[in-house]
Coordinates of C-alpha atoms and ligand atoms in Angstrom, one line a residue:
X1 CA 25.4 -18.8 -11.1
X2 CA 28.3 -16.5 -10.7
X3 CA 30.8 -17.4 -8.0
X4 CA 29.9 -14.3 -6.1
X5 CA 26.2 -15.2 -5.9
X6 CA 27.3 -18.8 -5.1
X7 CA 29.4 -17.7 -2.2
X8 CA 26.7 -15.4 -0.9
X9 CA 24.2 -18.3 -1.0
X10 CA 26.5 -20.6 0.8
X11 CA 27.2 -18.0 3.5
X12 CA 23.5 -17.5 3.9
X13 CA 22.8 -21.2 4.2
X14 CA 25.6 -21.6 6.7
X15 CA 24.3 -18.7 8.7
X16 CA 20.9 -20.3 8.6
X17 CA 22.3 -23.6 9.9
X18 CA 24.1 -21.7 12.7
X19 CA 20.8 -20.1 13.7
X20 CA 19.0 -23.5 13.6
X21 CA 21.8 -25.0 15.8
X22 CA 21.6 -22.1 18.2
X23 CA 17.8 -22.5 18.5
X24 CA 18.1 -26.3 18.9
X25 CA 20.5 -25.7 21.9
X26 CA 17.7 -23.8 23.6
X27 CA 14.8 -26.1 22.7
X28 CA 16.8 -29.3 23.2
X29 CA 13.7 -31.3 24.1
X30 CA 11.2 -30.9 21.4
X31 CA 11.5 -32.0 17.8
X32 CA 8.2 -30.4 17.0
X33 CA 9.3 -27.0 18.2
X34 CA 12.4 -27.1 16.2
X35 CA 10.4 -27.9 13.1
X36 CA 8.2 -25.0 13.7
X37 CA 11.1 -22.6 14.1
X38 CA 12.6 -24.0 11.0
X39 CA 9.4 -23.3 9.1
X40 CA 9.2 -19.8 10.3
X41 CA 12.7 -19.2 9.1
X42 CA 11.9 -20.9 5.8
X43 CA 8.9 -18.7 5.2
X44 CA 10.5 -15.4 6.5
X45 CA 13.8 -15.8 4.7
X46 CA 12.9 -17.9 1.7
X47 CA 9.3 -16.7 1.3
X48 CA 7.8 -20.2 0.6
X49 CA 4.0 -20.3 0.4
X50 CA 2.4 -21.2 3.8
X51 CA -0.2 -23.9 4.2
X52 CA -2.3 -22.1 6.9
X53 CA -4.4 -25.3 7.6
X54 CA -1.3 -26.4 9.5
X55 CA -1.6 -23.5 12.0
X56 CA 2.0 -22.5 12.0
X57 CA 1.3 -18.9 13.1
X58 CA -0.8 -20.1 16.0
X59 CA 1.7 -22.7 17.1
X60 CA 4.4 -20.2 16.9
X61 CA 2.5 -17.7 19.1
X62 CA 1.8 -20.5 21.6
X63 CA 5.5 -21.4 21.6
X64 CA 6.7 -17.8 22.1
X65 CA 4.3 -17.3 25.0
X66 CA 5.3 -20.6 26.6
X67 CA 9.1 -20.1 26.2
X68 CA 9.3 -16.5 27.1
X69 CA 9.6 -16.9 30.9
X70 CA 12.7 -19.2 30.5
X71 CA 14.2 -18.1 27.1
X72 CA 13.4 -14.5 26.5
X73 CA 16.4 -13.9 24.2
X74 CA 15.4 -16.6 21.8
X75 CA 11.7 -15.6 21.9
X76 CA 12.8 -12.0 21.1
X77 CA 14.6 -13.3 18.1
X78 CA 11.6 -15.3 16.9
X79 CA 9.3 -12.2 17.5
X80 CA 11.7 -10.2 15.3
X81 CA 11.5 -12.7 12.5
X82 CA 7.7 -12.8 12.8
X83 CA 7.3 -9.0 12.8
X84 CA 9.7 -8.7 9.9
X85 CA 7.7 -11.2 8.0
X86 CA 4.4 -9.4 8.7
X87 CA 5.9 -5.9 8.0
X88 CA 7.3 -7.0 4.7
X89 CA 3.9 -8.2 3.5
X90 CA 2.9 -4.7 2.6
X91 CA 4.9 -2.5 0.2
X92 CA 5.8 1.0 1.2
X93 CA 4.8 3.3 -0.4
X94 CA 1.8 1.3 -1.7
X95 CA 2.2 -0.4 -5.0
X96 CA -1.3 0.6 -6.2
X97 CA -4.0 3.1 -5.3
X98 CA -7.8 2.7 -5.5
X99 CA -9.2 4.3 -8.6
X100 CA -5.9 5.6 -9.9
X101 CA -5.6 4.1 -13.3
X102 CA -5.3 6.8 -16.0
X103 CA -2.1 8.3 -17.5
X104 CA -1.8 12.1 -16.9
X105 CA -1.2 14.1 -20.1
X106 CA 2.1 15.4 -18.9
X107 CA 3.5 12.4 -17.1
X108 CA 3.0 13.9 -13.7
X109 CA 2.1 11.6 -10.9
X110 CA 3.6 8.6 -12.8
X111 CA 5.8 7.8 -9.8
X112 CA 4.1 6.1 -6.9
X113 CA 6.9 7.6 -4.7
X114 CA 4.9 10.9 -4.8
X115 CA 2.8 9.3 -2.1
X116 CA 5.5 9.2 0.4
X117 CA 5.2 12.7 1.7
X118 CA 1.5 12.5 2.5
X119 CA 1.3 8.8 3.4
X120 CA -1.9 8.1 5.3
X121 CA -3.3 11.7 5.2
X122 CA -7.0 12.1 5.6
X123 CA -8.8 12.6 2.3
X124 CA -6.4 10.6 0.1
X125 CA -7.0 7.4 -1.8
X126 CA -7.0 4.0 -0.3
X127 CA -3.9 1.9 -1.1
X128 CA -4.4 -1.3 -3.0
X129 CA -2.4 -4.4 -2.0
X130 CA -3.1 -7.5 -4.0
X131 CA -2.6 -7.5 -7.8
X132 CA -5.2 -9.3 -9.9
X133 CA -3.5 -12.5 -11.2
X134 CA -6.6 -14.4 -12.3
X135 CA -9.3 -12.1 -13.7
X136 CA -12.7 -12.9 -12.3
X137 CA -15.2 -14.2 -14.9
X138 CA -18.4 -14.4 -12.9
X139 CA -20.1 -11.8 -10.7
X140 CA -23.2 -13.3 -9.1
X141 CA -26.1 -11.0 -8.0
X142 CA -24.9 -9.3 -4.8
X143 CA -28.3 -9.6 -3.2
X144 CA -28.3 -13.3 -3.8
X145 CA -24.8 -13.6 -2.3
X146 CA -26.0 -11.9 0.8
X147 CA -29.2 -13.9 1.1
X148 CA -27.6 -17.3 0.5
X149 CA -24.3 -16.9 2.3
X150 CA -24.2 -13.9 4.6
X151 CA -27.6 -13.3 6.1
X152 CA -28.1 -14.3 9.7
X153 CA -30.9 -16.9 10.0
X154 CA -30.3 -17.8 13.6
X155 CA -27.8 -16.0 15.8
X156 CA -24.6 -18.0 16.2
X157 CA -22.8 -17.0 19.4
X158 CA -19.0 -16.5 19.5
X159 CA -17.5 -19.9 20.4
X160 CA -14.8 -18.3 22.7
X161 CA -17.2 -16.1 24.7
X162 CA -15.9 -12.8 23.2
X163 CA -18.1 -9.9 24.4
X164 CA -19.6 -7.0 22.5
X165 CA -17.4 -4.6 24.5
X166 CA -14.4 -5.9 22.6
X167 CA -16.2 -5.0 19.4
X168 CA -17.0 -1.5 20.7
X169 CA -13.3 -1.0 20.8
X170 CA -13.0 -2.6 17.3
X171 CA -15.6 -0.1 16.0
X172 CA -13.6 2.8 17.4
X173 CA -10.5 1.3 15.7
X174 CA -12.4 0.9 12.4
X175 CA -13.8 4.4 12.6
X176 CA -10.3 5.6 13.3
X177 CA -8.8 3.9 10.2
X178 CA -11.7 4.0 7.7
X179 CA -14.2 6.7 6.6
X180 CA -15.0 6.1 2.9
X181 CA -16.3 9.1 1.1
X182 CA -19.9 8.2 0.1
X183 CA -19.4 10.3 -3.1
X184 CA -16.2 8.4 -4.0
X185 CA -15.5 5.2 -2.3
X186 CA -11.8 5.2 -3.3
X187 CA -11.2 8.1 -0.9
X188 CA -10.6 7.6 2.8
X189 CA -11.5 10.7 4.8
X190 CA -9.6 9.6 7.9
X191 CA -5.9 9.3 8.7
X192 CA -4.4 5.8 8.2
X193 CA -3.1 5.7 11.8
X194 CA -4.3 4.9 15.3
X195 CA -4.6 8.5 16.4
X196 CA -8.1 8.4 17.8
X197 CA -9.7 10.2 14.8
X198 CA -13.2 9.4 16.1
X199 CA -12.4 11.5 19.2
X200 CA -10.2 14.3 17.6
X201 CA -11.6 14.4 14.1
X202 CA -9.7 14.7 10.9
X203 CA -9.2 18.5 10.4
X204 CA -8.6 21.8 12.2
X205 CA -12.3 22.5 11.9
X206 CA -13.1 19.3 13.7
X207 CA -10.6 20.1 16.4
X208 CA -12.0 23.6 16.8
X209 CA -15.4 22.2 17.5
X210 CA -14.3 19.9 20.3
X211 CA -11.6 21.9 22.1
X212 CA -12.4 24.5 24.8
X213 CA -9.4 26.6 23.9
X214 CA -8.2 26.7 27.5
X215 CA -5.7 24.5 29.3
X216 CA -5.6 21.9 26.6
X217 CA -9.0 20.4 27.4
X218 CA -11.8 19.0 25.3
X219 CA -15.4 20.1 25.9
X220 CA -17.0 17.8 28.5
X221 CA -17.8 14.3 27.2
X222 CA -17.3 15.4 23.6
X223 CA -16.0 13.6 20.5
X224 CA -15.8 14.6 16.9
X225 CA -17.1 11.8 14.7
X226 CA -20.9 11.9 14.3
X227 CA -20.9 8.4 12.8
X228 CA -20.5 7.1 16.4
X229 CA -24.1 8.3 17.1
X230 CA -25.5 5.6 14.8
X231 CA -23.5 2.8 16.5
X232 CA -24.6 0.9 19.6
X233 CA -24.4 3.2 22.7
X234 CA -21.5 1.2 24.2
X235 CA -19.3 2.6 21.4
X236 CA -20.0 6.2 22.3
X237 CA -19.6 5.3 26.0
X238 CA -16.1 3.9 25.4
X239 CA -15.1 6.9 23.3
X240 CA -16.3 9.2 26.1
X241 CA -13.9 7.3 28.5
X242 CA -11.1 8.3 26.1
X243 CA -12.5 11.9 25.9
X244 CA -12.4 12.1 29.7
X245 CA -9.0 10.5 29.8
X246 CA -7.7 13.3 27.6
X247 CA -8.9 15.9 30.1
X248 CA -7.5 14.0 33.0
X249 CA -4.1 14.0 31.4
X250 CA -4.3 17.7 30.3
X251 CA -5.2 18.7 33.8
X252 CA -2.5 16.6 35.4
X253 CA 0.1 18.1 33.1
X254 CA -1.2 21.6 33.9
X255 CA -0.9 20.8 37.6
X256 CA 2.7 19.6 37.3
X257 CA 3.4 23.1 36.1
X258 CA 5.3 21.9 33.0
X259 CA 3.1 23.7 30.5
X260 CA 0.7 26.6 30.9
X261 CA -0.6 27.2 27.4
X262 CA -3.5 25.5 25.7
X263 CA -1.7 24.3 22.6
X264 CA 1.2 22.5 24.4
X265 CA -1.2 21.0 26.9
X266 CA -3.6 19.8 24.3
X267 CA -1.0 18.3 21.9
X268 CA 0.9 16.5 24.7
X269 CA -2.3 15.2 26.2
X270 CA -3.3 13.9 22.8
X271 CA 0.0 12.1 22.4
X272 CA -0.3 10.5 25.8
X273 CA -4.0 9.6 25.3
X274 CA -3.1 7.9 22.0
X275 CA -0.4 6.0 24.0
X276 CA -3.1 4.7 26.3
X277 CA -5.2 3.7 23.3
X278 CA -2.3 1.8 21.8
X279 CA -1.6 0.1 25.1
X280 CA -5.2 -1.0 25.4
X281 CA -5.0 -2.3 21.9
X282 CA -1.8 -4.3 22.6
X283 CA -2.5 -5.4 26.2
X284 CA -6.3 -6.0 26.2
X285 CA -7.5 -6.3 22.6
X286 CA -4.7 -8.2 21.0
X287 CA -4.1 -10.3 24.1
X288 CA -7.8 -11.4 24.1
X289 CA -7.7 -11.9 20.3
X290 CA -4.6 -14.2 20.6
X291 CA -5.8 -15.8 23.8
X292 CA -2.8 -14.8 25.8
X293 CA -4.8 -14.2 29.0
X294 CA -4.9 -18.0 29.2
X295 CA -1.2 -18.2 30.3
X296 CA 0.9 -16.7 33.1
X297 CA 3.6 -15.7 30.5
X298 CA 4.0 -11.9 30.2
X299 CA 4.9 -12.1 26.5
X300 CA 2.9 -10.1 24.0
X301 CA 3.4 -9.1 20.4
X302 CA 5.0 -5.7 20.3
X303 CA 5.2 -4.1 16.8
X304 CA 6.9 -0.9 18.1
X305 CA 10.2 -2.5 19.2
X306 CA 13.2 -0.9 17.4
X307 CA 15.2 -3.5 15.4
X308 CA 18.1 -1.4 14.2
X309 CA 21.1 -3.8 14.5
X310 CA 21.8 -6.1 11.6
X311 CA 23.7 -9.2 10.6
X312 CA 23.5 -11.6 7.7
X313 CA 20.0 -12.8 8.4
X314 CA 18.6 -9.9 10.3
X315 CA 18.3 -6.6 8.5
X316 CA 17.3 -3.4 10.3
X317 CA 13.5 -3.0 10.3
X318 CA 12.4 0.6 9.8
X319 CA 9.9 2.4 12.0
X320 CA 7.9 5.6 11.5
X321 CA 8.0 5.7 7.7
X322 CA 4.2 6.2 7.2
X323 CA 1.3 4.0 6.4
X324 CA -1.7 4.1 4.0
X325 CA -4.5 1.7 4.8
X326 CA -5.7 -0.4 1.9
X327 CA -9.1 -1.0 0.4
X328 CA -8.6 -4.7 1.1
X329 CA -8.0 -3.9 4.8
X330 CA -11.3 -2.0 4.8
X331 CA -13.1 -5.2 3.8
X332 CA -11.0 -7.4 6.1
X333 CA -12.2 -5.3 9.0
X334 CA -15.9 -5.4 8.3
X335 CA -16.9 -7.6 11.2
X336 CA -20.7 -7.4 11.0
X337 CA -21.2 -11.1 11.9
X338 CA -19.9 -10.2 15.4
X339 CA -22.9 -8.0 16.1
X340 CA -24.6 -9.4 19.2
X341 CA -28.3 -10.4 19.3
X342 CA -29.2 -7.4 21.5
X343 CA -27.2 -4.9 19.3
X344 CA -28.9 -6.3 16.1
X345 CA -32.2 -5.7 17.8
X346 CA -31.0 -2.2 18.7
X347 CA -30.1 -1.5 15.0
X348 CA -33.6 -2.5 14.0
X349 CA -35.3 -0.1 16.4
X350 CA -32.8 2.7 15.9
X351 CA -32.9 2.5 12.1
X352 CA -36.7 2.5 12.2
X353 CA -37.2 5.4 14.5
X354 CA -34.1 7.5 13.6
X355 CA -35.3 9.5 16.5
X356 CA -32.7 8.8 19.1
X357 CA -30.0 9.8 16.6
X358 CA -28.9 13.3 17.2
X359 CA -28.4 16.1 14.6
X360 CA -24.7 16.0 13.5
X361 CA -24.9 19.7 12.7
X362 CA -25.2 20.6 16.4
X363 CA -22.1 21.5 18.4
X364 CA -20.6 18.1 19.3
X365 CA -20.7 19.0 23.0
X366 CA -24.5 18.9 22.8
X367 CA -24.8 15.6 21.0
X368 CA -26.6 12.9 23.0
X369 CA -27.2 9.3 22.3
X370 CA -29.2 6.5 23.9
X371 CA -31.5 9.2 25.4
X372 CA -28.8 10.0 28.0
X373 CA -28.9 13.4 29.6
X374 CA -26.1 15.9 30.1
X375 CA -25.9 17.7 33.5
X376 CA -25.5 21.5 33.8
X377 CA -21.7 21.1 33.2
X378 CA -22.4 19.2 30.0
X379 CA -21.3 15.8 31.4
X380 CA -23.2 12.5 31.3
X381 CA -23.7 10.5 34.5
X382 CA -20.7 8.2 35.2
X383 CA -23.2 5.4 35.8
X384 CA -24.9 5.9 32.4
X385 CA -21.6 5.5 30.6
X386 CA -20.4 2.6 32.8
X387 CA -23.7 0.8 32.4
X388 CA -23.4 0.5 28.6
X389 CA -19.9 -0.9 28.9
X390 CA -21.0 -3.4 31.6
X391 CA -24.0 -4.4 29.5
X392 CA -21.6 -4.9 26.5
X393 CA -19.5 -7.3 28.6
X394 CA -22.6 -9.4 29.3
X395 CA -23.6 -9.6 25.6
X396 CA -21.9 -12.4 23.8
X397 CA -20.7 -11.4 20.3
X398 CA -21.7 -13.2 17.2
X399 CA -19.5 -15.8 15.6
X400 CA -17.5 -15.1 12.5
X401 CA -18.3 -17.2 9.4
X402 CA -21.1 -17.6 7.0
X403 CA -24.8 -16.7 7.6
X404 CA -24.4 -14.5 10.7
X405 CA -24.8 -10.9 9.5
X406 CA -28.0 -9.1 10.7
X407 CA -30.6 -8.6 8.0
X408 CA -30.8 -4.9 8.7
X409 CA -27.3 -4.5 7.2
X410 CA -28.4 -6.1 3.9
X411 CA -28.2 -2.9 1.8
X412 CA -24.8 -2.0 3.3
X413 CA -23.4 -5.4 2.5
X414 CA -24.7 -5.2 -1.1
X415 CA -23.2 -1.8 -1.5
X416 CA -19.9 -3.1 -0.2
X417 CA -19.8 -6.1 -2.6
X418 CA -20.6 -3.7 -5.5
X419 CA -18.0 -1.1 -4.4
X420 CA -15.3 -3.8 -4.3
X421 CA -16.3 -4.8 -7.9
X422 CA -16.3 -1.2 -9.1
X423 CA -12.8 -0.6 -7.6
X424 CA -11.5 -3.9 -9.0
X425 CA -10.4 -5.9 -5.9
X426 CA -8.5 -9.1 -6.5
X427 CA -10.2 -12.5 -5.8
X428 CA -9.9 -14.3 -2.5
X429 CA -7.3 -16.6 -3.9
X430 CA -5.2 -13.8 -5.5
X431 CA -5.3 -12.1 -2.1
X432 CA -4.1 -15.3 -0.4
X433 CA -1.3 -15.5 -2.9
X434 CA -0.3 -11.9 -2.1
X435 CA -0.1 -12.9 1.5
X436 CA 2.0 -16.0 0.6
X437 CA -0.8 -18.3 1.7
X438 CA -1.6 -21.4 -0.3
X439 CA -4.6 -20.7 -2.5
X440 CA -7.7 -22.7 -1.9
X441 CA -8.0 -25.6 -4.3
X442 CA -11.7 -26.3 -4.0
X443 CA -14.8 -25.0 -2.2
X444 CA -14.4 -27.9 0.3
X445 CA -10.9 -26.7 1.0
X446 CA -12.3 -23.2 1.6
X447 CA -15.0 -24.3 4.1
X448 CA -15.8 -27.6 5.8
X449 CA -19.5 -26.6 5.9
X450 CA -20.9 -28.6 3.0
X451 CA -24.0 -26.5 2.6
X452 CA -22.0 -23.3 2.4
X453 CA -19.5 -25.0 -0.1
X454 CA -22.4 -26.1 -2.3
X455 CA -23.9 -22.6 -2.3
X456 CA -20.6 -21.0 -3.2
X457 CA -20.1 -23.6 -6.0
X458 CA -23.6 -22.7 -7.3
X459 CA -22.9 -19.0 -7.3
X460 CA -19.2 -18.9 -8.4
X461 CA -18.7 -22.1 -10.3
X462 CA -14.9 -22.0 -9.9
X463 CA -13.0 -21.5 -6.6
X464 CA -10.8 -18.9 -8.4
X465 CA -13.9 -16.8 -9.0
X466 CA -14.7 -16.3 -5.4
X467 CA -14.6 -12.5 -4.7
X468 CA -12.6 -11.2 -1.8
X469 CA -15.3 -9.9 0.5
X470 CA -17.9 -12.6 0.1
X471 CA -15.0 -15.1 0.4
X472 CA -13.8 -13.6 3.7
X473 CA -17.3 -13.7 5.1
X474 CA -17.8 -17.4 4.3
X475 CA -14.5 -19.2 4.5
X476 CA -13.7 -21.6 7.4
X477 CA -12.8 -20.1 10.8
X478 CA -9.9 -20.9 13.1
X479 CA -10.5 -23.2 16.1
X480 CA -11.8 -21.4 19.1
X481 CA -10.4 -21.3 22.6
X482 CA -6.8 -21.9 21.6
X483 CA -3.8 -19.7 22.3
X484 CA -3.0 -18.1 19.0
X485 CA -6.5 -18.3 17.6
X486 CA -8.9 -17.6 20.5
X487 CA -10.8 -15.0 18.4
X488 CA -11.7 -17.7 15.8
X489 CA -11.4 -15.5 12.8
X490 CA -11.8 -16.6 9.3
X491 CA -8.5 -18.0 8.0
X492 CA -7.5 -15.3 5.6
X493 CA -8.7 -12.5 7.8
X494 CA -6.6 -13.8 10.7
X495 CA -3.4 -13.6 8.7
X496 CA -4.2 -10.3 6.9
X497 CA -5.1 -8.3 10.0
X498 CA -1.8 -9.1 11.6
X499 CA 0.2 -7.6 8.7
X500 CA -2.0 -4.6 8.6
X501 CA -1.9 -4.0 12.3
X502 CA 1.9 -4.4 12.5
X503 CA 2.3 -1.9 9.6
X504 CA 0.0 0.7 10.8
X505 CA 1.5 0.8 14.3
X506 CA 5.2 0.4 13.4
X507 CA 5.0 2.9 10.6
X508 CA 3.5 5.6 12.8
X509 CA 6.4 7.8 14.1
X510 CA 4.3 8.9 17.0
X511 CA 3.9 5.4 18.3
X512 CA 7.6 4.6 17.8
X513 CA 10.6 6.9 17.4
X514 CA 8.8 10.1 18.5
X515 CA 7.1 8.4 21.5
X516 CA 10.0 9.5 23.6
X517 CA 9.9 10.7 27.2
X518 CA 10.7 14.3 26.3
X519 CA 7.8 14.6 23.8
X520 CA 5.5 13.0 26.4
X521 CA 6.5 15.4 29.1
X522 CA 8.1 12.5 31.0
X523 CA 4.6 11.0 31.6
X524 CA 4.7 8.3 34.1
X525 CA 2.6 5.4 32.7
X526 CA 2.1 4.1 36.2
X527 CA 0.0 7.2 37.0
X528 CA -3.3 5.3 36.4
X529 CA -2.3 2.0 38.1
X530 CA -4.4 0.7 41.0
X531 CA -3.0 -0.9 44.1
X532 CA -3.8 -4.5 43.1
X533 CA -2.6 -4.0 39.5
X534 CA -1.6 -7.6 39.1
X535 CA -5.3 -8.7 39.0
X536 CA -5.5 -7.5 35.4
X537 CA -2.9 -10.1 34.1
X538 CA -1.2 -7.4 32.1
X539 CA -4.3 -5.6 30.7
X540 CA -4.7 -1.8 31.3
X541 CA -8.2 -0.8 30.2
X542 CA -9.4 -1.1 33.8
X543 CA -7.2 1.9 34.7
X544 CA -9.1 4.1 32.3
X545 CA -12.4 2.9 33.7
X546 CA -11.4 3.3 37.4
X547 CA -10.0 6.8 36.8
X548 CA -12.7 8.1 34.5
X549 CA -15.8 6.3 35.8
X550 CA -15.0 6.5 39.6
X551 CA -16.9 4.2 41.9
X552 CA -18.7 2.3 39.2
X553 CA -16.9 -1.0 39.6
X554 CA -15.5 -3.0 42.5
X555 CA -11.7 -3.0 42.1
X556 CA -11.6 -6.7 41.4
X557 CA -14.5 -6.7 38.9
X558 CA -14.3 -9.0 35.9
X559 CA -16.3 -6.3 34.0
X560 CA -13.4 -3.8 34.4
X561 CA -10.4 -6.1 34.4
X562 CA -11.5 -8.4 31.6
X563 CA -14.3 -6.6 29.8
X564 CA -13.7 -8.3 26.4
X565 CA -15.0 -11.8 27.4
X566 CA -18.3 -12.6 29.0
X567 CA -17.7 -13.1 32.8
X568 CA -18.5 -16.9 32.8
X569 CA -16.0 -17.4 30.1
X570 CA -13.4 -15.2 31.8
X571 CA -13.6 -17.5 34.8
X572 CA -12.9 -20.5 32.6
X573 CA -10.0 -18.8 30.8
X574 CA -8.4 -17.7 34.0
X575 CA -8.6 -21.2 35.4
X576 CA -6.5 -22.4 32.5
X577 CA -3.6 -20.3 33.7
X578 CA -2.9 -22.7 36.6
X579 CA -2.6 -20.0 39.3
X580 CA -5.2 -18.7 41.7
X581 CA -6.0 -15.4 39.9
X582 CA -9.5 -16.7 39.0
X583 CA -10.4 -16.9 42.6
X584 CA -9.6 -13.3 43.3
X585 CA -11.9 -11.9 40.6
X586 CA -15.5 -10.8 41.2
X587 CA -17.7 -12.0 38.4
X588 CA -20.9 -10.4 39.7
X589 CA -22.5 -7.7 37.5
X590 CA -21.8 -4.3 39.0
X591 CA -24.7 -1.9 39.5
X592 CA -23.3 1.6 39.0
X593 CA -26.7 3.2 39.2
X594 CA -26.8 2.2 42.8
X595 CA -23.1 2.8 43.6
X596 CA -23.1 6.5 42.8
Ligands
LIG1 C1 -24.2 -2.6 15.5 C2 -23.1 -2.5 15.0 C3 -22.7 -1.9 13.6 C4 -23.4 -1.1 12.8 C5 -24.8 -0.5 13.1 C6 -22.7 -0.9 11.6 C7 -23.0 -0.1 10.5 C8 -22.3 0.1 9.4 C9 -22.7 1.0 8.3 C10 -24.0 1.7 8.2 C11 -21.7 0.9 7.4 C12 -21.7 1.6 6.0 C13 -21.0 2.9 6.1 C14 -20.9 3.6 4.7 O1 -20.9 2.8 3.7 O2 -20.7 4.8 4.7 C15 -20.6 0.2 7.9 C16 -19.4 0.0 7.3 C17 -18.3 -0.6 8.0 N1 -18.4 -1.3 9.1 FE1 -19.9 -1.5 10.4 N2 -21.5 -1.6 11.7 C18 -21.5 -2.2 12.9 C19 -20.5 -3.0 13.4 C20 -19.2 -3.1 12.9 C21 -18.1 -3.8 13.5 C22 -18.2 -4.7 14.8 C23 -17.0 -3.6 12.7 C24 -15.6 -4.2 12.8 C25 -15.0 -4.1 13.9 C26 -17.5 -2.8 11.6 C27 -16.7 -2.4 10.5 C28 -17.1 -1.7 9.4 C29 -16.2 -1.2 8.4 C30 -14.7 -1.4 8.3 C31 -17.0 -0.5 7.5 C32 -16.5 0.2 6.2 C33 -16.3 1.7 6.6 C34 -16.0 2.6 5.6 O3 -15.7 2.2 4.4 O4 -15.9 3.8 5.8 N3 -18.8 -2.5 11.7 N4 -21.0 -0.3 9.2
LIG2 CA1 -6.9 7.7 12.2

């Protein structure tokens, strides 16, 4: 080792010790906490493989939430280390692309840097994250994999009481990020950003079909993506809330007199509407997923924070440099086990009759779903929209894990398994190595369910042969009802989705650097707040419901304030907080048909 390297290493170690000392001053009481912080630093600075069966990530989230009220500076530092770790998981620009493996005759496109200019553009190839380290030697029949390991035999409810309405938002998110070209599965026809593609579409032609051309507005209750028509009606209902929200914002901006022309009004309203969408994702979706409603702490994970200062241990962390979603992420986000019993029944009926599904060739402002009628102005009844969301909150979602995917999706799952093979995805264990997670050493290590382990053994023979997607659908799930893991995701998914989410938000310049007051016409985010705002414990989705579905909910309704957990569970969760919030909430199912 040269003396220069040696002195750098010693400086690094002494800075590391300083940081540990600093942290121990704040957390004087608990040996456990210090150990945890030590491990975080160890993994973020020295990149040691993580044994996720020890729940470090979950304990850390619990710790940050608990310590935030008294030690915000130290929690901010830990959050920065965590976000840096997650951000760094994914190379930028992507190391590999799906189906991009031949040399060109003239050497053009040899550089992956060519991607940088169009990173995340609709119609380009998926990125590929994990290299194949151990080639797979056994590809079991995809139909048998589904029948043995994925097929729902008896519905298993979600153990933390997550509702279908959470998954309606998840479906909007997945339809925002993924739209594989059925002619060529390596191509993603959507942008790799949270920019409400299901609402606004992915091209100028899409936009032309949904805009009125006056005062920045969208046609009444209209969205661009016809795939939403073959989803449970709650998904369309939620998207219409965002469609209405766009028009509310555009009209408000017009009335303030700042802009008069269609284009400025439209573009600014879209930026602000996407801002609400991100806020719903961070404050309702992610908080429910991480179980943060269970505490009084106001801490939440914020991937958009600028980290521009630096010192020896902390390097600046870029924002706004672009993102390309990966094929792996497409599979990580296929959450078909979560489909509720009622929605599985709905698929059965809908797929059979195909009748209720509208013709995508029609003008989108004429599309209908769920047999709902538009009035003479082209709008659906507020109560019809609200009812689907309310019903969704009452439907308990399915549990993640083996044997919980509705049979009606069999052919879709088989196609998925086959596509992953054709495009050469790495194995579950190689993917875990890519994420710096300890690879599974045996089928019993991968799942505690002996029956599932035996079936996996039977199909794959060797743990290193387990393919990524079937592996993700059958591995063990995290403990329910805990802060940090309330969503009870499969182990590898729970880790991977955080890296992807942090990257796609942080690397979107419109959610970070360019989300500045000037670009947003000095929009006041408190515009949609209600008088008893504190009832939502930091969530914001109720604001969109109250504004865009007026008079459909009492202002203290669990269905509006906490739509992502079934009401009986919400009551339990709120009781855990140790304050009296739970007593102020109305858990009775609203009846919007009779309120209007
Ligand atoms: C009743 C509910 C659902 C139905 C009927 C449904 C149906 C489908 C269908 C038909 C496909 C195949 C599309 C294709 O290959 O072109 C698909 C793919 C997919 N689904 Fe679902 N799904 C449902 C729920 C969900 C949920 C809850 C999630 C996750 C939040 C999800 C995530 C995905 C993803 C990521 C894909 C791949 C999309 C692509 O590659 O373009 N789905 N689903
Ligand atoms: Ca998008």
